[in-house]
Amino acid sequence: MMAEGRKRVKAKSAATRVQGSRIELRQSPIHGRGVFALKRLESGSRVAEYKGERITHREADRRYGITDDSKPDHTFLMTLDRRYVIDATPSRGWAKWINHACEPNCEALIYGDRIYIHTKRDIRRGEELFIDYGLNVDSDDDPARYQCRCGQPGCRGTMLGLTAGAAA
Ligand SMILES: C[S@@+](CC[C@H](N)C(=O)[O-])C[C@H]1O[C@@H](n2cnc3c(N)ncnc32)[C@H](O)[C@@H]1O
Ligand SMILES: [Zn+2]
């Protein structure tokens, strides 16, 4: 679901309460910045749109596909369909900060040309929100770069999806 760049960025650690929202951004024990519930979130509720610019995969590759020290450490891309991807890099939306877990409490659902984050179960106040990235990467890409550190009992050890290696 989520496309991925080649490098990593050092995330900011300050907590940011999103105005009028049910979530905050703060340091995650899993990686960098993460998204946390400020209130109980009911199962099946829409918590955010994965906001960004709709661009083609080709354009995403042009922007982020090549290892280049001058480019950002990692990308904020989520696949919409075979042709398009949402580039959340310039977006002020918080959904782009959601980390991956193998047994996620949220999921990304596509409605037309938009992607929304929905809860998969009730989420307690203070819990971190996760989705399963199910990354698709180039077949020549090193899977070791996508190791998962979610630490859940069902962790499959990777942020890659089952179809990894196929075109995103
Ligand atoms: C879109 S960012 C998510 C926000 C990120 N925590 C940050 O502060 O920039 C995606 C990156 O977070 C890291 N990440 C997210 N979930 C992870 C997990 N379960 N295990 C290891 N790294 C993870 C990976 O480096 C991935 O490339
Ligand atoms: Zn995992």
Coordinates of N, CA, C and O and ligand atoms in Angstrom, one line a residue:
M1 N 0.8 -1.2 0.0 CA 0.0 0.0 0.0 C 0.9 1.3 0.0 O 0.7 2.2 -0.8
M2 N 1.8 1.2 0.9 CA 2.6 2.5 1.0 C 3.9 2.3 0.2 O 4.6 1.3 0.4
A3 N 4.3 3.3 -0.6 CA 5.5 3.2 -1.3 C 6.6 3.8 -0.3 O 6.3 4.5 0.6
E4 N 7.8 3.6 -0.7 CA 8.9 3.9 0.3 C 10.1 4.3 -0.4 O 10.5 3.8 -1.4
G5 N 10.8 5.3 0.2 CA 12.0 5.8 -0.4 C 13.2 4.9 0.1 O 13.0 3.9 0.8
R6 N 14.4 5.3 -0.2 CA 15.6 4.5 0.1 C 16.2 4.9 1.4 O 17.1 4.1 1.9
K7 N 16.0 6.0 2.0 CA 16.8 6.4 3.2 C 15.9 6.8 4.3 O 14.7 6.8 4.3
R8 N 16.5 7.1 5.4 CA 15.8 7.4 6.7 C 16.1 8.8 7.1 O 17.2 9.3 7.0
V9 N 15.1 9.4 7.8 CA 15.3 10.7 8.3 C 15.2 10.7 9.8 O 14.5 9.8 10.4
K10 N 15.9 11.6 10.5 CA 15.8 11.7 11.9 C 14.5 12.5 12.3 O 14.4 13.6 11.9
A11 N 13.6 11.8 12.9 CA 12.3 12.5 13.2 C 12.4 13.4 14.3 O 13.2 13.3 15.2
K12 N 11.5 14.4 14.3 CA 11.4 15.4 15.4 C 10.8 14.7 16.6 O 10.0 13.8 16.5
S13 N 11.2 15.1 17.8 CA 10.7 14.5 19.0 C 9.6 15.2 19.7 O 8.9 14.7 20.6
A14 N 9.4 16.5 19.4 CA 8.4 17.3 20.2 C 7.0 16.8 19.9 O 6.7 16.4 18.8
A15 N 6.2 16.8 21.0 CA 4.8 16.4 20.8 C 4.0 17.5 20.2 O 4.2 18.7 20.6
T16 N 3.2 17.2 19.3 CA 2.4 18.2 18.6 C 0.9 17.8 18.7 O 0.5 16.8 18.2
R17 N 0.1 18.6 19.4 CA -1.3 18.3 19.6 C -2.0 18.9 18.4 O -1.8 20.1 18.1
V18 N -2.7 18.1 17.6 CA -3.3 18.6 16.4 C -4.6 19.3 16.8 O -5.4 18.7 17.5
Q19 N -4.7 20.6 16.5 CA -5.9 21.4 16.9 C -7.2 20.7 16.6 O -7.4 20.3 15.4
G20 N -8.1 20.6 17.6 CA -9.4 20.1 17.4 C -9.4 18.6 17.0 O -10.4 18.1 16.6
S21 N -8.3 18.0 17.2 CA -8.2 16.6 16.8 C -8.3 15.6 17.9 O -8.2 16.0 19.1
R22 N -8.4 14.4 17.6 CA -8.4 13.3 18.6 C -7.0 12.6 18.7 O -6.9 11.6 19.3
I23 N -6.0 13.2 18.1 CA -4.7 12.6 18.1 C -3.6 13.6 18.4 O -3.8 14.8 18.3
E24 N -2.4 13.1 18.7 CA -1.2 14.0 18.8 C 0.0 13.2 18.1 O 0.0 12.0 18.1
L25 N 0.9 14.0 17.7 CA 2.2 13.5 17.2 C 3.2 13.5 18.2 O 3.4 14.6 18.9
R26 N 3.9 12.4 18.5 CA 5.0 12.5 19.4 C 6.0 11.3 19.1 O 5.7 10.5 18.3
Q27 N 7.1 11.3 19.9 CA 8.1 10.3 19.7 C 7.5 8.9 19.9 O 6.7 8.7 20.8
S28 N 7.8 8.0 18.9 CA 7.3 6.6 19.0 C 8.3 5.7 19.5 O 9.5 5.8 19.1
P29 N 8.0 4.7 20.2 CA 9.0 3.7 20.6 C 9.4 2.8 19.4 O 10.4 2.1 19.5
I30 N 8.6 2.8 18.4 CA 8.9 2.0 17.2 C 9.8 2.7 16.3 O 10.9 2.2 15.8
H31 N 9.5 4.0 15.9 CA 10.4 4.7 15.0 C 10.0 6.2 15.0 O 8.8 6.5 14.9
G32 N 10.9 7.1 15.2 CA 10.8 8.5 15.0 C 9.5 9.0 15.6 O 9.1 8.8 16.7
R33 N 8.8 9.8 14.8 CA 7.5 10.4 15.2 C 6.4 9.4 14.9 O 6.4 8.7 13.9
G34 N 5.4 9.3 15.8 CA 4.2 8.5 15.5 C 3.0 9.2 15.9 O 3.0 10.4 16.4
V35 N 1.8 8.6 15.7 CA 0.5 9.2 15.9 C -0.1 8.5 17.1 O -0.2 7.2 17.1
F36 N -0.6 9.2 18.0 CA -1.2 8.6 19.2 C -2.6 9.2 19.5 O -2.9 10.3 19.2
A37 N -3.5 8.3 20.0 CA -4.9 8.7 20.3 C -4.9 9.5 21.6 O -4.3 9.1 22.6
L38 N -5.6 10.7 21.5 CA -5.8 11.5 22.7 C -7.1 11.1 23.4 O -7.3 11.4 24.6
K39 N -7.9 10.4 22.7 CA -9.2 10.0 23.3 C -9.5 8.5 22.7 O -8.8 8.1 21.8
R40 N -10.4 7.9 23.3 CA -10.8 6.6 22.8 C -11.4 6.7 21.4 O -12.2 7.6 21.2
L41 N -10.9 5.9 20.5 CA -11.5 5.9 19.1 C -12.2 4.7 18.9 O -11.7 3.6 19.1
E42 N -13.4 4.8 18.4 CA -14.3 3.6 18.2 C -13.9 2.9 16.9 O -13.5 3.5 15.9
S43 N -14.1 1.6 17.0 CA -13.8 0.7 15.8 C -14.6 1.2 14.6 O -15.8 1.6 14.7
G44 N -14.0 1.2 13.5 CA -14.7 1.5 12.2 C -14.8 3.0 12.0 O -15.5 3.4 11.0
S45 N -14.2 3.9 12.8 CA -14.3 5.3 12.6 C -13.2 5.8 11.7 O -12.1 5.3 11.7
R46 N -13.6 6.8 10.9 CA -12.6 7.5 10.0 C -11.9 8.5 10.8 O -12.5 9.4 11.4
V47 N -10.5 8.4 10.9 CA -9.8 9.4 11.8 C -9.0 10.4 11.0 O -8.7 11.5 11.5
A48 N -8.8 10.2 9.7 CA -8.1 11.2 8.9 C -8.0 10.8 7.5 O -8.2 9.7 7.1
E49 N -7.8 11.8 6.7 CA -7.5 11.6 5.3 C -6.0 11.6 5.1 O -5.2 12.3 5.8
Y50 N -5.5 10.6 4.3 CA -4.1 10.6 3.9 C -3.9 11.7 2.9 O -4.0 11.5 1.7
K51 N -3.7 13.0 3.3 CA -3.7 14.1 2.4 C -2.4 14.3 1.7 O -1.3 14.0 2.2
G52 N -2.5 14.7 0.5 CA -1.3 15.0 -0.3 C -1.6 15.3 -1.7 O -2.8 15.4 -2.1
E53 N -0.6 15.3 -2.5 CA -0.7 15.6 -4.0 C -0.8 14.2 -4.7 O -0.1 13.3 -4.5
R54 N -1.8 14.2 -5.6 CA -2.0 12.9 -6.4 C -1.0 13.0 -7.6 O -1.2 13.9 -8.5
I55 N -0.1 12.1 -7.7 CA 0.9 12.1 -8.8 C 1.0 10.7 -9.3 O 0.6 9.7 -8.7
T56 N 1.6 10.6 -10.5 CA 1.8 9.2 -11.1 C 2.9 8.5 -10.4 O 3.8 9.1 -9.8
H57 N 2.9 7.2 -10.6 CA 4.1 6.4 -10.0 C 5.4 6.9 -10.7 O 6.4 6.9 -10.1
R58 N 5.3 7.2 -12.0 CA 6.4 7.6 -12.7 C 7.0 8.9 -12.1 O 8.2 9.0 -11.9
E59 N 6.1 9.8 -11.8 CA 6.5 11.1 -11.1 C 7.1 10.8 -9.7 O 8.1 11.4 -9.4
A60 N 6.5 9.9 -9.0 CA 7.0 9.5 -7.7 C 8.5 9.0 -7.8 O 9.3 9.3 -7.0
D61 N 8.7 8.1 -8.8 CA 10.0 7.5 -9.1 C 11.0 8.7 -9.4 O 12.1 8.7 -9.0
R62 N 10.5 9.6 -10.2 CA 11.4 10.7 -10.6 C 11.8 11.5 -9.3 O 12.9 11.9 -9.2
R63 N 10.8 11.8 -8.5 CA 11.0 12.6 -7.3 C 11.9 11.9 -6.2 O 12.7 12.5 -5.6
Y64 N 11.6 10.6 -6.0 CA 12.2 9.9 -4.9 C 12.8 8.6 -5.1 O 13.4 8.0 -4.2
G65 N 12.8 8.1 -6.4 CA 13.2 6.7 -6.6 C 14.7 6.5 -6.6 O 15.1 5.3 -6.4
I66 N 15.5 7.5 -6.8 CA 16.9 7.3 -6.9 C 17.6 7.6 -5.6 O 17.3 8.6 -5.0
T67 N 18.5 6.8 -5.2 CA 19.3 7.1 -4.0 C 20.2 8.3 -4.3 O 20.9 8.4 -5.3
D68 N 20.0 9.3 -3.5 CA 20.6 10.6 -3.8 C 20.7 11.3 -2.4 O 19.7 11.6 -1.8
D69 N 22.0 11.6 -2.0 CA 22.2 12.1 -0.7 C 21.5 13.5 -0.5 O 21.3 14.0 0.6
S70 N 21.2 14.1 -1.6 CA 20.5 15.4 -1.5 C 19.0 15.3 -1.3 O 18.4 16.3 -1.1
K71 N 18.5 14.1 -1.4 CA 17.0 13.9 -1.3 C 16.7 13.6 0.1 O 17.5 13.2 0.9
P72 N 15.4 13.8 0.5 CA 15.0 13.5 1.9 C 15.2 12.0 2.2 O 15.3 11.2 1.3
D73 N 15.4 11.7 3.5 CA 15.7 10.4 4.0 C 14.7 9.3 3.7 O 15.0 8.2 3.4
H74 N 13.4 9.6 3.8 CA 12.4 8.7 3.4 C 11.2 9.4 2.9 O 11.1 10.6 3.1
T75 N 10.3 8.7 2.2 CA 9.2 9.3 1.5 C 7.9 9.1 2.2 O 7.8 8.3 3.1
F76 N 7.0 9.9 1.8 CA 5.6 9.8 2.4 C 4.7 9.6 1.2 O 4.0 10.5 0.7
L77 N 4.7 8.4 0.7 CA 3.9 8.0 -0.5 C 2.9 6.9 -0.2 O 3.3 5.9 0.5
M78 N 1.7 6.9 -0.7 CA 0.8 5.8 -0.5 C 0.1 5.6 -1.9 O -0.4 6.5 -2.5
T79 N 0.1 4.3 -2.3 CA -0.4 4.0 -3.6 C -2.0 4.1 -3.6 O -2.6 3.6 -2.7
L80 N -2.4 4.8 -4.6 CA -3.9 5.0 -4.8 C -4.4 3.9 -5.8 O -5.4 3.2 -5.5
D81 N -3.7 3.7 -6.9 CA -4.1 2.7 -7.9 C -2.9 2.4 -8.7 O -1.8 2.9 -8.5
R82 N -3.1 1.7 -9.8 CA -2.0 1.3 -10.7 C -1.3 2.6 -11.3 O -0.1 2.5 -11.6
R83 N -2.0 3.6 -11.4 CA -1.4 4.8 -12.1 C -1.0 5.9 -11.1 O 0.0 6.5 -11.3
Y84 N -1.7 6.0 -10.0 CA -1.5 7.2 -9.1 C -1.0 6.8 -7.7 O -1.4 5.7 -7.2
V85 N -0.4 7.7 -7.1 CA 0.1 7.6 -5.7 C -0.1 9.0 -5.1 O -0.2 10.0 -5.7
I86 N -0.4 8.9 -3.8 CA -0.5 10.2 -3.0 C 0.8 10.5 -2.4 O 1.4 9.7 -1.7
D87 N 1.3 11.7 -2.7 CA 2.6 12.2 -2.2 C 2.2 13.2 -1.0 O 1.8 14.3 -1.3
A88 N 2.4 12.7 0.2 CA 2.0 13.5 1.4 C 3.2 14.4 1.9 O 3.0 15.1 2.9
T89 N 4.3 14.3 1.2 CA 5.5 15.1 1.6 C 5.1 16.6 1.9 O 5.5 17.1 3.0
P90 N 4.4 17.3 1.0 CA 4.2 18.7 1.3 C 3.0 18.9 2.2 O 2.7 20.0 2.5
S91 N 2.3 17.8 2.5 CA 1.0 18.0 3.3 C 1.3 18.3 4.7 O 2.2 17.7 5.3
R92 N 0.3 19.1 5.3 CA 0.4 19.3 6.8 C -0.5 18.3 7.5 O -0.6 18.3 8.7
G93 N -1.1 17.4 6.8 CA -1.9 16.3 7.4 C -1.0 15.4 8.3 O 0.2 15.3 8.0
W94 N -1.6 14.8 9.3 CA -0.8 14.0 10.2 C -0.8 12.5 9.8 O 0.0 11.8 10.4
A95 N -1.7 12.1 8.9 CA -1.7 10.7 8.6 C -0.4 10.1 8.1 O -0.1 9.0 8.3
K96 N 0.4 11.0 7.5 CA 1.7 10.5 6.9 C 2.7 10.1 8.0 O 3.6 9.4 7.7
W97 N 2.4 10.4 9.3 CA 3.3 10.0 10.3 C 2.9 8.7 11.0 O 3.6 8.2 11.9
I98 N 1.9 8.0 10.5 CA 1.5 6.8 11.1 C 2.6 5.7 10.8 O 2.9 5.5 9.6
N99 N 3.0 5.0 11.8 CA 4.0 4.0 11.6 C 3.3 2.7 11.2 O 2.1 2.5 11.3
H100 N 4.2 1.7 10.8 CA 3.7 0.4 10.4 C 3.7 -0.6 11.6 O 4.6 -0.6 12.5
A101 N 2.7 -1.4 11.6 CA 2.7 -2.6 12.5 C 2.1 -3.8 11.8 O 1.2 -3.6 10.9
C102 N 2.5 -5.0 12.1 CA 2.0 -6.2 11.4 C 0.6 -6.6 11.9 O -0.1 -7.3 11.1
E103 N 0.2 -6.1 13.1 CA -1.2 -6.3 13.5 C -1.8 -5.0 13.8 O -1.9 -4.6 15.0
P104 N -2.1 -4.2 12.7 CA -2.4 -2.8 12.9 C -3.8 -2.6 13.5 O -4.7 -3.4 13.3
N105 N -3.9 -1.4 14.1 CA -5.3 -1.1 14.7 C -6.0 -0.1 13.7 O -7.2 0.2 14.0
C106 N -5.4 0.3 12.6 CA -6.0 1.1 11.6 C -5.7 0.5 10.2 O -4.9 -0.3 10.0
E107 N -6.5 1.0 9.2 CA -6.3 0.6 7.9 C -6.5 1.8 6.9 O -7.2 2.7 7.3
A108 N -5.9 1.8 5.8 CA -6.0 2.8 4.8 C -7.0 2.3 3.7 O -6.8 1.3 3.1
L109 N -8.1 3.1 3.6 CA -9.2 2.7 2.7 C -9.3 3.7 1.5 O -9.2 4.9 1.8
I110 N -9.5 3.2 0.3 CA -9.5 4.1 -0.8 C -11.0 4.4 -1.2 O -11.8 3.5 -1.3
Y111 N -11.3 5.7 -1.3 CA -12.7 6.1 -1.7 C -12.4 7.0 -2.9 O -12.0 8.2 -2.8
G112 N -12.7 6.5 -4.1 CA -12.5 7.3 -5.3 C -11.0 7.6 -5.5 O -10.1 6.7 -5.5
D113 N -10.7 8.9 -5.5 CA -9.2 9.3 -5.6 C -8.7 9.8 -4.3 O -7.7 10.5 -4.3
R114 N -9.3 9.4 -3.2 CA -8.8 9.8 -1.9 C -8.6 8.5 -1.0 O -9.2 7.5 -1.2
I115 N -7.7 8.7 0.0 CA -7.4 7.6 0.9 C -7.6 8.1 2.3 O -7.2 9.2 2.7
Y116 N -8.4 7.3 3.1 CA -8.7 7.6 4.4 C -8.2 6.6 5.4 O -8.2 5.4 5.1
I117 N -7.9 7.0 6.6 CA -7.4 6.1 7.7 C -8.6 5.8 8.6 O -9.3 6.7 9.1
H118 N -8.9 4.5 8.7 CA -10.1 4.1 9.5 C -9.5 3.2 10.6 O -8.6 2.4 10.4
T119 N -10.2 3.2 11.8 CA -9.8 2.3 12.9 C -10.4 0.9 12.6 O -11.5 0.8 12.1
K120 N -9.6 -0.1 12.9 CA -10.0 -1.5 12.7 C -10.6 -2.1 14.0 O -11.2 -3.1 13.9
R121 N -10.4 -1.4 15.1 CA -10.9 -1.9 16.4 C -10.9 -0.7 17.3 O -10.4 0.4 16.9
D122 N -11.5 -0.8 18.5 CA -11.5 0.3 19.4 C -10.1 0.5 19.8 O -9.3 -0.4 20.0
I123 N -9.7 1.8 19.9 CA -8.4 2.2 20.3 C -8.4 3.0 21.6 O -9.2 4.0 21.7
R124 N -7.6 2.6 22.6 CA -7.6 3.3 23.9 C -6.8 4.6 23.8 O -5.9 4.8 23.0
R125 N -7.2 5.5 24.7 CA -6.4 6.8 24.8 C -5.0 6.5 25.1 O -4.7 5.6 25.9
G126 N -4.1 7.1 24.4 CA -2.6 6.9 24.6 C -2.0 5.8 23.6 O -0.8 5.7 23.5
E127 N -2.9 5.0 23.0 CA -2.3 4.0 22.1 C -1.8 4.6 20.8 O -2.3 5.6 20.3
E128 N -0.7 4.0 20.3 CA -0.2 4.5 19.0 C -1.1 3.9 17.8 O -1.5 2.8 17.9
L129 N -1.3 4.7 16.8 CA -2.0 4.2 15.7 C -1.0 3.6 14.7 O 0.0 4.2 14.4
F130 N -1.5 2.5 14.1 CA -0.6 1.8 13.1 C -1.5 1.4 11.9 O -2.6 1.1 12.0
I131 N -0.8 1.3 10.8 CA -1.4 0.6 9.6 C -0.3 -0.4 9.1 O 0.8 -0.3 9.5
D132 N -0.7 -1.3 8.3 CA 0.2 -2.3 7.7 C 0.6 -1.6 6.4 O -0.2 -1.5 5.5
Y133 N 1.9 -1.3 6.2 CA 2.3 -0.6 5.0 C 2.2 -1.5 3.8 O 1.9 -1.0 2.7
G134 N 2.5 -2.8 4.0 CA 2.4 -3.7 2.8 C 3.2 -3.2 1.7 O 2.8 -3.2 0.5
L135 N 4.5 -2.8 1.9 CA 5.3 -2.1 0.9 C 5.5 -3.0 -0.3 O 5.8 -4.2 -0.2
N136 N 5.4 -2.4 -1.5 CA 5.9 -3.0 -2.7 C 7.2 -2.2 -3.1 O 7.2 -1.0 -3.2
V137 N 8.2 -3.0 -3.4 CA 9.5 -2.3 -3.7 C 10.1 -3.0 -5.0 O 9.6 -4.1 -5.3
D138 N 11.0 -2.4 -5.6 CA 11.7 -3.0 -6.7 C 12.3 -4.4 -6.3 O 12.8 -4.5 -5.2
S139 N 12.3 -5.3 -7.3 CA 12.8 -6.7 -6.9 C 14.3 -6.7 -6.6 O 14.8 -7.5 -5.9
D140 N 15.0 -5.6 -7.1 CA 16.5 -5.6 -6.8 C 16.8 -4.8 -5.5 O 17.9 -4.6 -5.1
D141 N 15.7 -4.4 -4.9 CA 15.9 -3.7 -3.6 C 16.2 -4.7 -2.5 O 15.6 -5.8 -2.5
D142 N 17.0 -4.3 -1.5 CA 17.4 -5.2 -0.4 C 16.3 -5.2 0.6 O 16.0 -4.2 1.3
P143 N 15.7 -6.4 0.8 CA 14.6 -6.5 1.8 C 15.0 -6.1 3.2 O 14.2 -5.8 4.1
A144 N 16.3 -6.3 3.5 CA 16.8 -6.0 4.9 C 16.6 -4.5 5.2 O 16.5 -4.2 6.4
R145 N 16.4 -3.7 4.2 CA 16.1 -2.3 4.5 C 14.7 -2.0 5.0 O 14.4 -0.9 5.5
Y146 N 13.9 -3.1 5.0 CA 12.5 -2.9 5.4 C 12.1 -3.7 6.6 O 10.9 -4.1 6.7
Q147 N 13.1 -4.0 7.4 CA 12.8 -4.8 8.6 C 11.8 -4.1 9.5 O 11.9 -2.9 9.7
C148 N 10.9 -4.8 10.1 CA 9.9 -4.3 11.0 C 10.3 -4.4 12.4 O 10.8 -5.4 12.8
R149 N 10.1 -3.3 13.2 CA 10.4 -3.3 14.6 C 9.1 -3.1 15.5 O 9.2 -2.6 16.5
C150 N 8.0 -3.6 14.9 CA 6.7 -3.3 15.7 C 6.7 -4.1 17.0 O 6.0 -3.7 18.0
G151 N 7.4 -5.2 17.0 CA 7.5 -6.0 18.3 C 6.2 -6.7 18.7 O 6.1 -7.3 19.8
Q152 N 5.2 -6.8 17.8 CA 4.0 -7.5 18.1 C 4.2 -9.0 18.0 O 5.0 -9.5 17.3
P153 N 3.3 -9.8 18.7 CA 3.5 -11.2 18.7 C 3.4 -11.8 17.3 O 4.1 -12.7 16.9
G154 N 2.6 -11.1 16.4 CA 2.5 -11.6 15.0 C 3.4 -10.9 14.1 O 3.1 -10.9 12.9
C155 N 4.4 -10.3 14.6 CA 5.3 -9.5 13.6 C 5.9 -10.4 12.6 O 6.5 -11.5 12.9
R156 N 5.8 -10.1 11.3 CA 6.3 -10.9 10.3 C 7.8 -10.5 9.9 O 8.4 -11.0 9.0
G157 N 8.3 -9.5 10.6 CA 9.7 -9.1 10.5 C 10.0 -8.1 9.4 O 11.1 -7.8 9.2
T158 N 8.9 -7.8 8.6 CA 9.2 -6.9 7.5 C 8.0 -6.0 7.3 O 6.8 -6.4 7.6
M159 N 8.3 -4.8 6.7 CA 7.2 -3.9 6.3 C 6.7 -4.2 4.9 O 5.8 -3.5 4.4
L160 N 7.4 -5.1 4.3 CA 7.0 -5.5 2.9 C 5.7 -6.2 2.9 O 5.3 -7.0 3.8
G161 N 4.9 -6.1 1.8 CA 3.7 -6.8 1.7 C 3.9 -8.2 1.1 O 5.0 -8.5 0.7
L162 N 2.9 -9.0 1.0 CA 3.0 -10.3 0.5 C 3.4 -10.3 -1.0 O 4.0 -11.3 -1.5
T163 N 3.0 -9.3 -1.7 CA 3.3 -9.2 -3.1 C 4.5 -8.4 -3.4 O 4.8 -8.0 -4.5
A164 N 5.4 -8.2 -2.4 CA 6.6 -7.4 -2.5 C 7.4 -8.0 -3.7 O 7.5 -9.1 -3.9
G165 N 7.9 -7.0 -4.5 CA 8.6 -7.4 -5.7 C 7.8 -7.1 -6.9 O 8.4 -6.9 -8.0
A166 N 6.5 -7.2 -6.8 CA 5.6 -6.8 -7.9 C 5.6 -5.3 -8.0 O 6.0 -4.6 -7.1
A167 N 5.1 -4.8 -9.1 CA 5.0 -3.4 -9.3 C 4.0 -2.8 -8.4 O 3.0 -3.5 -8.1
A168 N 4.3 -1.6 -7.8 CA 3.3 -1.0 -6.9 C 2.0 -0.6 -7.5 O 2.0 -0.4 -8.7
Ligands
LIG1 C1 6.2 7.6 6.6 S1 7.4 7.3 7.8 C2 6.4 7.2 9.3 C3 6.8 8.3 10.3 C4 8.2 8.0 10.9 N1 8.1 7.4 12.2 C5 9.0 9.3 11.0 O1 9.2 9.8 12.1 O2 9.3 9.9 10.0 C6 7.8 5.7 7.4 C7 9.2 5.3 8.0 O3 9.0 5.0 9.4 C8 9.8 3.9 9.8 N2 9.0 2.9 10.4 C9 7.6 2.9 10.5 N3 7.1 1.8 11.1 C10 8.2 1.0 11.3 C11 8.3 -0.3 11.9 N4 7.3 -1.0 12.3 N5 9.6 -0.8 12.0 C12 10.6 -0.1 11.6 N6 10.6 1.1 11.0 C13 9.3 1.7 10.9 C14 10.5 3.4 8.6 O4 11.8 4.0 8.5 C15 9.7 4.0 7.5 O5 10.5 4.3 6.4
ZN2 ZN 6.1 -6.1 12.6

